[in-house]
Short mmCIF file of C-alpha atoms in Angstrom, two decimals:
data_model
loop_
_atom_site.label_atom_id
_atom_site.label_comp_id
_atom_site.label_asym_id
_atom_site.label_seq_id
_atom_site.Cartn_x
_atom_site.Cartn_y
_atom_site.Cartn_z
CA MET X 82 130.02 53.81 92.95
CA ASN X 83 127.82 52.61 90.11
CA ASN X 84 124.83 54.74 91.14
CA GLN X 85 125.14 58.31 90.09
CA THR X 86 123.08 59.55 93.33
CA ASP X 87 126.13 58.29 95.44
CA ASP X 88 128.54 60.43 93.97
CA PRO X 89 129.64 63.06 96.54
CA LEU X 90 130.47 65.35 93.61
CA ARG X 91 126.77 65.30 92.53
CA SER X 92 126.34 67.98 95.26
CA LEU X 93 128.02 70.17 93.15
CA VAL X 94 125.77 70.38 90.18
CA SER X 95 123.23 72.42 89.62
CA GLY X 96 120.19 73.03 87.14
CA ASP X 97 120.17 76.68 87.98
CA THR X 98 123.07 78.80 85.94
CA LYS X 99 121.86 81.47 88.32
CA ALA X 100 122.26 79.47 91.88
CA ILE X 101 123.04 81.48 94.46
CA ASP X 102 122.50 81.53 98.17
CA ARG X 103 119.60 83.85 98.58
CA GLN X 104 119.63 84.01 102.23
CA ALA X 105 123.06 85.38 101.83
CA LEU X 106 122.23 87.82 99.45
CA ALA X 107 119.25 89.06 101.22
CA ASN X 108 121.30 89.20 104.49
CA LEU X 109 123.77 91.41 102.82
CA LEU X 110 121.67 93.64 101.05
CA ALA X 111 118.96 94.28 104.06
CA PRO X 112 120.88 96.98 105.91
CA TYR X 113 121.19 99.18 102.62
CA VAL X 114 118.43 98.97 100.13
CA ARG X 115 114.96 97.75 99.24
CA ILE X 116 113.72 96.87 95.77
CA ASP X 117 109.92 98.27 94.76
CA GLN X 118 108.09 95.65 93.58
CA THR X 119 105.84 97.63 91.25
CA THR X 120 108.91 99.77 89.80
CA MET X 121 111.88 97.60 90.47
CA GLY X 122 113.57 100.78 91.57
CA PHE X 123 115.68 100.87 94.43
CA GLY X 124 115.14 102.40 97.88
CA PHE X 125 118.06 103.19 99.66
CA LEU X 126 118.14 103.16 103.65
CA PRO X 127 120.47 105.42 105.91
CA ALA X 128 123.30 102.66 106.26
CA PHE X 129 123.83 103.38 102.47
CA ALA X 130 124.59 107.02 103.07
CA LYS X 131 127.05 105.95 105.64
CA LEU X 132 129.07 103.91 103.46
CA SER X 133 132.65 105.72 103.39
CA SER X 134 133.43 105.24 99.58
CA ASN X 135 131.61 105.40 96.19
CA ASP X 136 133.34 102.12 95.21
CA GLU X 137 131.47 100.59 98.38
CA LYS X 138 128.05 102.13 97.08
CA VAL X 139 128.60 100.86 93.51
CA GLU X 140 129.29 97.27 94.91
CA ILE X 141 126.00 97.44 96.98
CA ILE X 142 124.19 98.84 94.09
CA LEU X 143 125.45 95.99 91.84
CA THR X 144 124.45 93.66 94.06
CA ALA X 145 120.99 94.96 94.63
CA ALA X 146 120.56 94.69 90.76
CA LYS X 147 121.71 91.12 91.06
CA ALA X 148 119.09 90.49 93.55
CA ARG X 149 116.50 92.34 91.37
CA ALA X 150 117.51 90.00 88.21
CA LEU X 151 116.86 87.00 90.34
CA ILE X 152 113.59 88.04 92.13
CA PHE X 153 112.10 89.51 88.73
CA ASP X 154 113.64 87.40 86.30
CA SER X 155 115.43 90.15 84.64
CA GLN X 156 118.64 91.13 83.26
CA ASP X 157 121.51 91.57 85.62
CA GLY X 158 123.71 94.35 85.74
CA MET X 159 123.65 98.02 84.88
CA GLY X 160 125.27 100.70 82.69
CA PRO X 161 127.15 103.87 83.99
CA LYS X 162 123.96 105.90 83.20
CA GLU X 163 121.71 103.73 84.98
CA VAL X 164 123.68 103.71 88.19
CA ALA X 165 124.19 107.87 87.79
CA ALA X 166 120.13 107.96 87.17
CA LEU X 167 119.85 106.99 90.80
CA GLU X 168 121.34 110.51 92.01
CA ILE X 169 123.71 108.76 94.57
CA MET X 170 126.74 110.22 92.65
CA PRO X 171 127.62 112.31 89.62
CA LEU X 172 128.00 110.39 86.53
CA GLY X 173 131.77 110.82 86.58
CA SER X 174 132.35 109.26 89.97
CA VAL X 175 130.05 106.39 89.11
CA LYS X 176 132.41 106.03 85.99
CA SER X 177 135.44 106.13 88.19
CA ALA X 178 134.10 103.68 90.39
CA LEU X 179 133.48 101.44 87.84
CA LYS X 180 136.68 101.71 86.29
CA HIS X 181 138.57 101.01 89.25
CA LEU X 182 136.30 97.86 90.43
CA TYR X 183 136.32 96.35 86.85
CA ASP X 184 140.10 96.95 86.57
CA THR X 185 140.64 95.07 89.94
CA HIS X 186 138.51 92.23 88.95
CA LYS X 187 135.89 93.04 91.74
CA ILE X 188 132.81 93.47 88.79
CA GLN X 189 132.07 91.77 85.40
CA LYS X 190 131.18 93.84 82.37
CA ASP X 191 129.43 92.37 79.32
CA ASN X 192 129.06 92.99 75.63
CA ASP X 193 126.78 95.99 75.92
CA SER X 194 128.94 97.57 78.83
CA ARG X 195 126.36 96.68 81.51
CA TYR X 196 128.69 96.07 84.82
CA SER X 197 127.43 93.32 87.23
CA MET X 198 128.29 91.92 90.72
CA PRO X 199 129.99 88.32 90.17
CA THR X 200 127.91 85.83 91.91
CA TYR X 201 131.04 84.16 93.51
CA ARG X 202 131.65 87.72 95.54
CA ILE X 203 128.58 87.29 97.62
CA TYR X 204 130.14 85.48 100.45
CA GLU X 205 133.01 88.17 100.23
CA LEU X 206 130.86 91.07 100.37
CA THR X 207 128.86 89.72 103.33
CA ASP X 208 131.99 89.12 105.25
CA LYS X 209 132.84 92.64 104.13
CA TYR X 210 129.89 94.65 105.09
CA ALA X 211 129.08 92.79 108.24
CA ASN X 212 132.32 93.70 109.54
CA PRO X 213 133.22 96.77 109.06
CA SER X 214 136.84 96.45 109.73
CA ASN X 215 137.19 94.22 106.62
CA ARG X 216 136.26 97.49 104.45
CA GLN X 217 138.94 99.10 102.46
CA GLY X 218 136.80 101.18 99.92
#
């Protein structure tokens, strides 16, 4: 197996550090949110309001922020005040949800206190939100 193209492990290599299954991400977010092409703001759909917990809403918001970053080649993640500015929940509820998700290793936080959804959770979230019985807050 001298030729690197014959190496089955080469299929694991990506030139894109943001490599992600864009179709899975689009399918996950489609029932909940739209991203405005001009303002890059979020428009929430009725299914978003039906999510049962603030944690679930924050998961969808941070996943939408990841999609926005991929579409517009912008910075991934959001700070607590940015999430609160969406007027989905009060700042205290935003901070509580972010803390809980971070403490349970479900989201990441960078040095600028911006929270983001790890790429590896996309498939987990797709399963969770496609099957409501899998949701646990």
